[in-house]
Each structure stands twice: as structure tokens, then as C-alpha cells.
């Protein structure tokens, strides 16, 4: 705790942190005041006058009055009570009686009950009307008290600025700033306005209507969001076995009372009639319902046959970034100990494998260098190849608020992503030219003396080689290679180079390239050159925004073909023997197959059994035609799924499993925090957790994997992997979140890495002198446009969960964004159906004109598998990690009516 202020509240001496308000002081003294315009997440407004107190004899609103040392605060005097009651009565006098009805659970209704203000004291029913146009946010204007909390939540927390107050006097009400219905506004349905509204004027429809705090619902379950890698802490309010509402936890370590449309609202899939409720077995070419016993026997027999025919390496598994750590741990343990192969991988192969490889090579560990709480202290943010406002909305909002509060912001992205609107400098490199751009920035840092010589001398290696290479990357040459004007390169480098505490945040726009690992390493060069990494006090390193909820954890748990849990190499006898001692079996010593190699082996006939857990590879992996061919060629394909996904349709056995709201375990978020996942509702019918399914398959093969519960699995993992030795469910239940490395139960997790030394073999950070090499595809006469793929705010990954609920009303199809010039050239307009062709396949999308793209570049997501977007993407992949080059595909547009492939 920092400096404190001492003062008296009703005679009681209290201490509050410097900068606290009198409201904080009253609460610290155990008191409470009505606060209808106040929310701790927002800057105080002091407009409702319901929190009046007397401070040194003067009556003032407690929420906006600083707690000065020695102040004598009175709250309980009769005249103050009367004033506060008058203020509340005045507010409710304009509301209809239902605002205070007995079943109303709003903050206002509770306040009135506490103050004995009854509905009879209110005015008769008014009729300003409703706005029910939006699927998740509904407005009853008659209940609006114009407190402005919703507007400030939208501005100060979410940063969308979608709301305003309109009208005068008693007719003032909240409204979308764009005018018109809410559904057509800029609202991104983060739910912040719903949560903060004190009267029930803004609510969500459905059973959760009016629920704004989890505290009053003892049946709520605290868990971690299962969508993106931000790792928001959510309180799930349940009614029987149904989710009534999902609320962001005010004390969530990452989200701090905020969430996004996915975590907050997209749980309709839980009760979708399309949920798989029993196993399916392929018979005579068709998937037919079966019992678990039959399905498990078929899987076990198929795995045995595969091993008998082709040896252990004829079996492989794709584990899941969607499942828990404990499930990933069990999957890789099954492959390594029961089958005897290292053929296990996870979808980080398709997104952040270059981060793991690049950050390990540069610093020693396969994760970001600093906690996001530290990143938020930076005075300069360099955000590269990421669109967090849409893909990681809570982090996007925190970054935006930090920039609005004064941090300088450099955005490097080909598109005009959300943060770019607020950037000091927006660099728009041609897709595939990142390495050249980072070298250009580094050139300016070196040429203008904006480096840290002491750090480079004492804690880094590789400077001579890099300096030599950088001589060829002048801003002018970089401009030629990247298309970014030289003066912008210099301006960005100076902003980063002259900042006192810069931080780098990046996303898949850095990794999903032919030279993605080089991209990560040469981006890391900037932090090393500045000495802005390694707890130097001169910056906050480099942080990857991990995509899926547990993509960090899946790799941490060893669901990788070359790594055991905790990143011990399978080729390292010491790491192997540590695992062998715990698992009681000799482990294979050669690295297994990566995901693309698994498909290749299946097509070749050497892979005879593939178990895919929670990944829709036919929708999300590149060159999907080849993926389908691989699955069809493999004698046994087993898929664990919630729905009959594109991949499940090609399986021989489909096993129905539980979702993240239906099981126990842990996830690791993007800044390496372990957090608990807890069961809020039961899965449907015969669906089981992946944890139980892996155990059951092992048992069907006569093996016992031990660790009967997820808690036991995490503890066992800690014995295999020293990085996690201090972690347990009990500790996480107690502490909420713990970062790794965490080598002992009595030691805190290391949120900031490399406090003393880097964990490379020589303890030094390594600069990379990787040369710039062109991307795998470039536009030409036949395919003149460059396609970039990414995410949209309303959907997630293959969309299997977000498309089964009302998020579909927010975005109902796959769109192709293109510049108006390109649209005009092709005779397209908003809403035109368009066929996109690459050298690899064809997709059908709906055109959407956007000046946020450069001419010659088009953008789409793959949330709608029927569009066939990944039929377009190529087989080019990062030369180090095999991460696909999703960000660069040469395409052309036709107006044809050809059918979508595959
Ligand atoms: Fe979930 Fe990510 Fe949204 Fe948070 S930002 S609620 S983790 S999807």
C-alpha cells in the first residue's frame, strides 16, 4: 500500500490510500451511502447528490470530494439523512411505479427500500418508449434517471463512445450517439451499460434481465472466460442447470469488471438443439448414434490396430487450446505413455508457435516478458499486427484508455484497426514485410543513439551482427520494401526510442507469416536495443496477445511434439528422466509430428489414427482441401466436439464433450496467469469432459493414467515441470491468479520475467540479425489482390459457439472487406455476393466496402465455415515452426456463381 491519508468518519479514525475520495473513507469506516451516479470503475460525476456528507462542517458530495488529511467527516446527522432522502425522492419522482416494484432488483429499488421510499411516492406511468432492437441490450427510457453511468462506462472503460444523453431537464435520457435504434449504433455489446445501470433502464433480455451483480446470487459460479486469451474472470449466475447471466467480476485480475460480447453474452450454444448429446460412430458411411461403451471400444481397437500396423508413431493427437490445462496434460501423457509417441500438437502451431520459438530464442522462455499490469504503466505503446479492440476486446479497451490517458501509441498494421484511430503514428506495412519494418525501426534507434549501451554490453549478445545488417535498412530502403513512408518510420522509432518506459504488444499479424519467428525475434530486437526488457525499469518488454483462451496453457502442458510439460525438450535426457520418474515409463526421445506433418503423413498413409480434440481443423487450418483429404485417408479419425463440426463430419467416431462452462480445471491467459475454471452447469445428456474421455480411452486400452481429478493432474504436472511446481487448485482458489514460473508453493509467481538474468544458455538476451525475406505469395497479374485473414468482434474462431446464439444477429455471414476503389473496379457494392479465388481454392463471401484497407488488400475472417475461407489460404508456413502464412494470400475476385470449396 502506498502513502495513506488519515481522517475521521463519524468519529472513527480511518486511513485510505492517497487520492481516495470521502466515499472511499466512509466505506473504509464500514459505512455506506446511496451512490446512484457512481460506479467504482468510472470517474466520479457527483451529479445525483445522493451521497451527501458533511466534511469539516461543509455539505458535499462524498464521491467527488478528495479525502484530505485530518478531515472530520459526518454522515449520520439527521439533516444529512433528510437531504439524501430528498435527493433520492426527487430522482424517483419522475419514474413510473414499476421502477420500485417489489420484484425489481435494481440498485435504485434497493436504495429506496433501505430509505423507506415506497412506490406510492412516485409519479404515474410515463411513456418515453423502449428500444428493443438489440439482441443483448434493451432500453426502457421511462426508467432512465440520466445519471450518465452508461455513457461513462462506454467512454471510460469500453472506449466505444457509442452513447450520449439527449433531451433536456426531466426528459433527458440515454440514447445511441448515432441516433436511430440501438441495434444500428456503434455498440459492441460489452454489457458495461447493462451492468452499471442503477435503475433497470438498460437491461439484457431473457432470464438474466435485471441481474447486475453476482453478490446477490449465491448460486453464481466464478470461472475464467473460455473464448479469447485475455482470461476475463466471470461470475456465472445459474438458475437450476441454466445460465441466467454472465457478469464480469469486479475484482477480476485482468478484466477488472469488464467483459466483451462473447464472454458476457455468447452462451446460447450451451442449450442449442445441435449440441452433441451422445457418441456417433460411422457405419456404412454415415455417422450414427452409439453408446459410450461401443464408441470407446472402437477407439481403443482402432488405436491398437494403428500401433500394430505402423508402430506408435502411426498415432497422433491434436490437443486443444480450448480445453483446460489438465485435459491437455492428460492428452499428452496418454500419447507419450500409453501409445509411446510424441505425436501431439495443439493449435498454437497455427498462431503463436513463432512466439514461443522467437521469445525463447531471444530471452529464454516461451511467453511474454511482463505482466499486462506493467504494460499499462508504459509511456509508449507499440502495438503490432494486432486488432485487440475486436479480437481481445478487454485488453483493447485497456490499451485504448491508456493511450487516451496520455501514453503515446504507435500502431503497425496494414489495416486501419480500431486502435489506429487513436495512434500518434500508424505504420501500414505491406503484408509480409514485418521483418523489414522492424529492421528499419532498429536502424533509426541505432543511428540516432536511442539504444542502451550498458544493457547491450552487460545483458545482450549479437549487436555487431545486427548493426552490420541494419546499415542496409535505412528508412528510405525500408520504405521501398514495406510501403511505409520513411518519415513515419523515423517518427515511430523516435517515439519508441525516446520513451522512458516503452512496451510492445503484438498479435498474429507478426506470427502468421512465412518468417513469423524472425518477425518475433526482430521485433524483440527493439526492446533489447532500448534495454526495455528484463526488469530494468526502462520499459516493459514484449507481450504476445495469445488468441484462444488456453493456447498458452496447451503448450505449457506439453501438448507439443518436441516439448514435455514445462518446455523440457523431448530430446533432453534430463527432462525426459524427470517425466519418466513421475510417469513410470520410458519415453520416446525423438520429436513427433507437427500438425501439418500429421496431415501429410495421413495423406501418405503412414498416420493411421488421428484424435482431434476440440479443434475444427477443416474450418480453421490452411488449405482446407488438403486437410479434408488427410482426414479421409486416415483409417481412424476420432473427434471430441460440442457440435457436428466440419471436422466431425469426416470422423469415424465423434465423442460429445463438455464446454468450458461445464467443467473444472485451469487456463493460462496471455500474460501467463493460471486461473481456475469451474463447473457452472452440467453438460447435456451423455456428454463427458475431455478429461474423463481421455481417462476412459486409456482404460479401454487397459491403461491407468493416474491423476483421477483435474486438481491431481495439475499437481502431478508440477512434479514433471519445475516451472509449475508451486501451483495447485487450492492455491488458485485462494489467490485467484498466479503467473508462471512458479517453482514453489511458498513463492509468488513471476509476473515479470528475467529480473536477474535471461534464461538463455549464457543468461543474455539475443539480438537477431535475420535477413528480410519476402513472403510466400505476392500479388501478380493472375491474382492481383492480397488477402489478410483475422477476427471480427462478434464471433470467435470457427464460430461454432458464437454462431449458435444471438451473436448471429450481430453479424450473420462471412464478409470480405475491400477498398472502395477495388470494389468499383470489380463492379461490387456493399452486400454484393463475391467469389474469391486463390491458387488453392475458392470461397463465397459478401462484399463490404471499407476505406480502412489499402487498395489492393482485402480482409476476411473464417467464422463461417460454409464460406470456405481456408480453402483459399496456402500451405506456406513459418520456416521455423510451421505456423501457416494466414496473413498473405494472393487472390482475385470473380462475380461467378461457382460453388464454395472444398
Ligand atoms: Fe472472454 Fe476475451 Fe471477451 Fe474477456 S475479452 S470476455 S476473455 S472473449
mmCIF file with all atom_site columns, C-alpha atoms and ligand atoms in Angstrom, residues 225 227-228 230-232 259-260 262-263 393-394, ligand 1:
data_model
loop_
_atom_site.group_PDB
_atom_site.id
_atom_site.type_symbol
_atom_site.label_atom_id
_atom_site.label_alt_id
_atom_site.label_comp_id
_atom_site.label_asym_id
_atom_site.label_entity_id
_atom_site.label_seq_id
_atom_site.pdbx_PDB_ins_code
_atom_site.Cartn_x
_atom_site.Cartn_y
_atom_site.Cartn_z
_atom_site.occupancy
_atom_site.B_iso_or_equiv
_atom_site.pdbx_formal_charge
_atom_site.auth_seq_id
_atom_site.auth_comp_id
_atom_site.auth_asym_id
_atom_site.auth_atom_id
_atom_site.pdbx_PDB_model_num
ATOM   1  C  CA  . UNK A 1 225 ? -13.793 -16.995 -19.867 1.00 0.00 ? 225 UNK A CA  1
ATOM   2  C  CA  . UNK A 1 227 ? -13.196 -17.553 -25.528 1.00 0.00 ? 227 UNK A CA  1
ATOM   3  C  CA  . UNK A 1 228 ? -10.059 -15.482 -26.015 1.00 0.00 ? 228 UNK A CA  1
ATOM   4  C  CA  . UNK A 1 230 ? -7.350  -12.352 -22.237 1.00 0.00 ? 230 UNK A CA  1
ATOM   5  C  CA  . UNK A 1 231 ? -8.693  -14.565 -19.448 1.00 0.00 ? 231 UNK A CA  1
ATOM   6  C  CA  . UNK A 1 232 ? -11.514 -12.472 -18.019 1.00 0.00 ? 232 UNK A CA  1
ATOM   7  C  CA  . UNK A 1 259 ? -16.014 -8.156  -20.471 1.00 0.00 ? 259 UNK A CA  1
ATOM   8  C  CA  . UNK A 1 260 ? -16.961 -8.405  -24.118 1.00 0.00 ? 260 UNK A CA  1
ATOM   9  C  CA  . UNK A 1 262 ? -18.535 -13.146 -26.286 1.00 0.00 ? 262 UNK A CA  1
ATOM   10 C  CA  . UNK A 1 263 ? -17.755 -13.875 -22.661 1.00 0.00 ? 263 UNK A CA  1
ATOM   11 C  CA  . UNK A 1 393 ? -11.688 -6.540  -26.532 1.00 0.00 ? 393 UNK A CA  1
ATOM   12 C  CA  . UNK A 1 394 ? -10.954 -6.094  -22.846 1.00 0.00 ? 394 UNK A CA  1
HETATM 13 FE FE1 . LIG B 2 .   ? -13.793 -13.542 -22.871 1.00 0.00 ? 1   LIG B FE1 1
HETATM 14 FE FE2 . LIG B 2 .   ? -11.769 -12.408 -24.200 1.00 0.00 ? 1   LIG B FE2 1
HETATM 15 FE FE3 . LIG B 2 .   ? -14.141 -11.226 -24.133 1.00 0.00 ? 1   LIG B FE3 1
HETATM 16 FE FE4 . LIG B 2 .   ? -12.665 -11.361 -21.926 1.00 0.00 ? 1   LIG B FE4 1
HETATM 17 S  S1  . LIG B 2 .   ? -12.148 -10.229 -23.807 1.00 0.00 ? 1   LIG B S1  1
HETATM 18 S  S2  . LIG B 2 .   ? -14.873 -11.751 -22.082 1.00 0.00 ? 1   LIG B S2  1
HETATM 19 S  S3  . LIG B 2 .   ? -11.677 -13.366 -22.186 1.00 0.00 ? 1   LIG B S3  1
HETATM 20 S  S4  . LIG B 2 .   ? -13.669 -13.198 -25.088 1.00 0.00 ? 1   LIG B S4  1
#
